[in-house]
Amino acid sequence: AQSVTQLGSHVSVSEGALVLLRCNYSSSVPPYLFWYVQYPNQGLQLLLKYTTGATLVKGINGFEAEFKKSETSFHLTKPSAHMSDAAEYFCAVSNTGANSKLTFGKGITLSVRP
Amino acid sequence: DGGITQSPKYLFRKEGQNVTLSCEQNLNHDAMYWYRQDPGQGLRLIYYSQIVNDFQKGDIAEGYSVSREKKESFPLTVTSAQKNPTAFYLCASRSRGQETQYFGPGTRLLVL
């Protein structure tokens, strides 16, 4: 079985400040890991993903995440928050193979203060 | 343009009524998925289909039904047995051999 824990439901930062959204996972096999972003009343958009190889993954809009196997973590960061980053962020884990399924965390709402 | 379309954007259901949510993709993806999103609960998998004419139950399939008669279409029916259907419903698809799921814009279902 696989699971994802996103601590806290809401994070608020000032514009220009560091963004750090935490994600810890549980998986019995080497995982694929994802971060998605959702703007109000819209679908999910892929920010970045880790499958194999380099553990520091860069995504769209200046976000990046680092896969740390020893800590079972995949935290999302951005050096400088922008007002347009305000959204809900979901971390997800997938098993590998043809029958792969995504398991999502509960999501974190990011607010950006001017 | 390639993508996933969901219709309608908003859907209203009367008590005891079955309603069907549409999901169409022109990405030539093999696998398709239906998720339910409730505030503070993330996304939960309802049904998924890896190939045409085959589908499997997800974590919360009770009160829902699906069909997969065409590769590009995966409609979801919310039956009268689903007692709490108010939610945001998201459809996704994935290409065989690829790990990323791509999402449609969603349908918000409300109960009258």
Short mmCIF file of C-alpha atoms in Angstrom, two decimals:
data_model
loop_
_atom_site.label_atom_id
_atom_site.label_comp_id
_atom_site.label_asym_id
_atom_site.label_seq_id
_atom_site.Cartn_x
_atom_site.Cartn_y
_atom_site.Cartn_z
CA ALA A 1 0.00 0.00 0.00
CA GLN A 2 1.10 3.54 -0.60
CA SER A 3 0.20 6.79 1.12
CA VAL A 4 1.08 10.48 1.17
CA THR A 5 1.16 12.88 4.10
CA GLN A 6 1.06 16.62 3.57
CA LEU A 7 1.41 18.32 6.94
CA GLY A 8 -0.83 21.29 7.50
CA SER A 9 -3.65 22.37 5.22
CA HIS A 10 -2.64 25.99 4.73
CA VAL A 11 0.64 27.85 4.27
CA SER A 12 0.93 31.62 4.04
CA VAL A 13 4.04 33.45 2.84
CA SER A 14 4.93 36.98 1.84
CA GLU A 15 5.60 37.82 -1.77
CA GLY A 16 9.31 37.23 -2.42
CA ALA A 17 9.71 34.79 0.47
CA LEU A 18 10.74 31.15 0.26
CA VAL A 19 7.99 28.63 -0.39
CA LEU A 20 8.33 25.23 1.30
CA LEU A 21 5.54 22.67 1.04
CA ARG A 22 6.22 19.37 2.76
CA CYS A 23 5.39 15.90 1.49
CA ASN A 24 6.20 12.52 3.00
CA TYR A 25 5.26 9.26 1.39
CA SER A 26 5.01 5.59 2.16
CA SER A 27 5.55 2.98 -0.52
CA SER A 28 6.56 -0.66 -0.57
CA VAL A 29 8.28 -0.28 -3.93
CA PRO A 30 10.46 2.46 -5.43
CA PRO A 31 7.96 5.22 -6.03
CA TYR A 32 7.18 7.71 -8.68
CA LEU A 33 6.43 11.07 -7.04
CA PHE A 34 4.49 14.04 -8.34
CA TRP A 35 3.47 17.56 -7.42
CA TYR A 36 0.35 19.00 -9.01
CA VAL A 37 -1.11 22.51 -8.71
CA GLN A 38 -4.79 23.39 -8.81
CA TYR A 39 -6.25 26.86 -9.29
CA PRO A 40 -9.85 27.47 -8.12
CA ASN A 41 -12.46 25.46 -10.02
CA GLN A 42 -9.89 24.04 -12.42
CA GLY A 43 -8.25 20.70 -13.03
CA LEU A 44 -4.81 19.67 -11.85
CA GLN A 45 -1.66 20.74 -13.66
CA LEU A 46 1.59 18.84 -13.33
CA LEU A 47 4.35 20.91 -11.68
CA LEU A 48 7.10 18.29 -11.63
CA LYS A 49 7.76 14.61 -11.15
CA TYR A 50 10.45 12.21 -9.97
CA THR A 51 10.78 8.81 -11.59
CA THR A 52 14.43 7.77 -11.61
CA GLY A 53 17.81 9.45 -11.87
CA ALA A 54 18.60 12.87 -10.46
CA THR A 55 16.97 13.39 -7.09
CA LEU A 56 16.63 17.17 -7.50
CA VAL A 57 13.83 17.78 -9.94
CA LYS A 58 13.02 21.13 -11.54
CA GLY A 59 9.53 21.96 -12.69
CA ILE A 60 7.50 24.76 -14.14
CA ASN A 61 7.11 28.26 -12.67
CA GLY A 62 10.42 28.07 -10.79
CA PHE A 63 9.45 25.19 -8.49
CA GLU A 64 11.73 22.32 -7.60
CA ALA A 65 11.61 19.26 -5.32
CA GLU A 66 14.18 16.88 -3.93
CA PHE A 67 13.59 13.15 -3.50
CA LYS A 68 15.16 11.97 -0.23
CA LYS A 69 14.77 8.23 0.10
CA SER A 70 16.21 8.09 3.62
CA GLU A 71 13.62 10.59 4.82
CA THR A 72 10.82 9.33 2.52
CA SER A 73 10.24 12.94 1.56
CA PHE A 74 9.62 14.96 -1.57
CA HIS A 75 9.31 18.57 -0.40
CA LEU A 76 8.42 21.32 -2.89
CA THR A 77 10.31 24.62 -2.82
CA LYS A 78 10.47 27.92 -4.66
CA PRO A 79 13.03 30.58 -3.73
CA SER A 80 10.76 33.58 -4.19
CA ALA A 81 6.96 33.47 -4.02
CA HIS A 82 4.83 35.36 -6.50
CA MET A 83 1.21 36.37 -6.10
CA SER A 84 0.31 34.04 -8.96
CA ASP A 85 1.56 31.04 -6.93
CA ALA A 86 -1.53 31.20 -4.71
CA ALA A 87 -3.26 27.87 -5.33
CA GLU A 88 -3.74 24.39 -3.89
CA TYR A 89 -0.84 21.97 -4.18
CA PHE A 90 -1.08 18.20 -4.16
CA CYS A 91 1.67 15.66 -3.66
CA ALA A 92 1.05 12.21 -5.12
CA VAL A 93 2.78 8.83 -5.23
CA SER A 94 2.41 6.17 -7.88
CA ASN A 95 3.39 2.56 -8.02
CA THR A 96 5.16 1.48 -11.17
CA GLY A 97 3.95 -0.81 -13.91
CA ALA A 98 1.09 -1.01 -16.37
CA ASN A 99 -1.55 -0.93 -13.65
CA SER A 100 -0.16 2.12 -11.86
CA LYS A 101 -2.46 4.28 -9.74
CA LEU A 102 -1.93 7.64 -8.09
CA THR A 103 -2.47 8.17 -4.38
CA PHE A 104 -2.86 11.81 -3.38
CA GLY A 105 -2.20 13.75 -0.23
CA LYS A 106 -4.95 15.97 1.14
CA GLY A 107 -3.45 19.08 -0.42
CA ILE A 108 -2.02 22.34 0.89
CA THR A 109 -3.47 25.76 0.13
CA LEU A 110 -0.75 28.35 -0.46
CA SER A 111 -1.59 32.00 0.18
CA VAL A 112 0.79 34.78 -0.86
CA ARG A 113 0.63 38.10 1.02
CA PRO A 114 1.58 41.32 -0.82
CA ASP B 1 -5.39 20.97 -29.70
CA GLY B 2 -4.95 17.73 -27.76
CA GLY B 3 -6.53 17.49 -24.35
CA ILE B 4 -9.23 16.22 -22.03
CA THR B 5 -12.68 17.73 -22.00
CA GLN B 6 -15.31 17.30 -19.32
CA SER B 7 -18.90 18.33 -19.57
CA PRO B 8 -20.91 19.91 -18.22
CA LYS B 9 -18.93 22.31 -16.03
CA TYR B 10 -21.78 22.38 -13.51
CA LEU B 11 -24.44 19.70 -13.03
CA PHE B 12 -27.46 19.67 -10.77
CA ARG B 13 -29.01 16.45 -9.54
CA LYS B 14 -32.42 15.95 -8.06
CA GLU B 15 -32.90 13.38 -5.33
CA GLY B 16 -33.30 9.89 -6.75
CA GLN B 17 -31.95 10.86 -10.15
CA ASN B 18 -29.05 9.30 -12.04
CA VAL B 19 -26.74 11.75 -13.80
CA THR B 20 -23.88 11.14 -16.24
CA LEU B 21 -20.65 13.10 -16.43
CA SER B 22 -18.79 13.13 -19.72
CA CYS B 23 -15.04 12.73 -20.19
CA GLU B 24 -13.43 12.76 -23.64
CA GLN B 25 -9.74 12.75 -24.58
CA ASN B 26 -8.02 13.08 -27.95
CA LEU B 27 -4.54 12.28 -26.64
CA ASN B 28 -4.75 8.64 -27.75
CA HIS B 29 -4.21 7.61 -24.13
CA ASP B 30 -4.99 4.05 -23.11
CA ALA B 31 -5.81 4.55 -19.43
CA MET B 32 -8.52 6.79 -18.02
CA TYR B 33 -9.48 7.62 -14.43
CA TRP B 34 -12.26 9.23 -12.42
CA TYR B 35 -11.56 11.02 -9.14
CA ARG B 36 -13.78 12.69 -6.60
CA GLN B 37 -12.49 15.80 -4.79
CA ASP B 38 -13.97 17.03 -1.51
CA PRO B 39 -12.57 20.00 0.43
CA GLY B 40 -9.64 18.98 2.62
CA GLN B 41 -9.69 15.36 1.45
CA GLY B 42 -7.56 15.40 -1.65
CA LEU B 43 -8.55 13.27 -4.62
CA ARG B 44 -10.01 9.80 -4.24
CA LEU B 45 -10.14 7.27 -7.05
CA ILE B 46 -13.61 6.13 -8.13
CA TYR B 47 -12.98 3.95 -11.21
CA TYR B 48 -10.24 3.44 -13.74
CA SER B 49 -9.85 1.76 -17.09
CA GLN B 50 -6.62 0.52 -18.69
CA ILE B 51 -8.16 -0.58 -22.01
CA VAL B 52 -11.42 -0.44 -23.91
CA ASN B 53 -14.21 -2.63 -22.53
CA ASP B 54 -12.42 -3.13 -19.22
CA PHE B 55 -12.51 -1.14 -15.98
CA GLN B 56 -11.78 -1.62 -12.29
CA LYS B 57 -13.18 -0.20 -9.07
CA GLY B 58 -11.15 2.33 -7.19
CA ASP B 59 -11.33 3.20 -3.52
CA ILE B 60 -14.85 4.70 -3.48
CA ALA B 61 -16.81 3.00 -6.29
CA GLU B 62 -20.09 2.49 -4.41
CA GLY B 63 -22.92 4.49 -5.96
CA TYR B 64 -21.06 5.05 -9.25
CA SER B 65 -20.87 3.22 -12.57
CA VAL B 66 -18.75 3.63 -15.72
CA SER B 67 -18.39 2.31 -19.24
CA ARG B 68 -15.49 2.26 -21.68
CA GLU B 69 -16.88 1.48 -25.13
CA LYS B 70 -14.46 3.77 -26.96
CA LYS B 71 -10.83 4.56 -26.29
CA GLU B 72 -11.46 8.30 -26.14
CA SER B 73 -14.51 8.25 -23.86
CA PHE B 74 -15.04 7.25 -20.22
CA PRO B 75 -18.40 8.49 -18.88
CA LEU B 76 -19.23 8.34 -15.18
CA THR B 77 -22.78 7.83 -13.92
CA VAL B 78 -23.63 8.97 -10.42
CA THR B 79 -26.53 6.79 -9.38
CA SER B 80 -29.28 7.44 -6.87
CA ALA B 81 -27.45 5.03 -4.55
CA GLN B 82 -24.75 7.66 -4.02
CA LYS B 83 -26.20 9.50 -1.05
CA ASN B 84 -23.64 12.29 -0.87
CA PRO B 85 -22.80 13.14 -4.47
CA THR B 86 -21.97 16.83 -4.04
CA ALA B 87 -18.30 17.14 -5.05
CA PHE B 88 -15.88 18.17 -7.78
CA TYR B 89 -15.27 15.32 -10.23
CA LEU B 90 -12.04 15.08 -12.18
CA CYS B 91 -11.21 12.85 -15.12
CA ALA B 92 -7.63 11.98 -16.04
CA SER B 93 -5.83 9.96 -18.67
CA ARG B 94 -2.41 8.39 -19.11
CA SER B 95 -0.48 6.90 -21.98
CA ARG B 96 0.64 3.29 -21.66
CA GLY B 97 4.27 3.13 -20.61
CA GLN B 98 4.17 6.67 -19.23
CA GLU B 99 3.74 7.53 -15.59
CA THR B 100 2.06 10.94 -15.75
CA GLN B 101 -1.71 11.41 -15.53
CA TYR B 102 -3.19 14.45 -17.23
CA PHE B 103 -6.38 16.00 -15.90
CA GLY B 104 -9.48 17.54 -17.37
CA PRO B 105 -11.05 20.78 -16.09
CA GLY B 106 -13.58 19.03 -13.84
CA THR B 107 -17.34 18.94 -13.31
CA ARG B 108 -18.95 20.30 -10.16
CA LEU B 109 -22.00 18.27 -9.13
CA LEU B 110 -24.57 19.88 -6.88
CA VAL B 111 -27.71 18.42 -5.37
CA LEU B 112 -31.00 20.32 -5.57
#
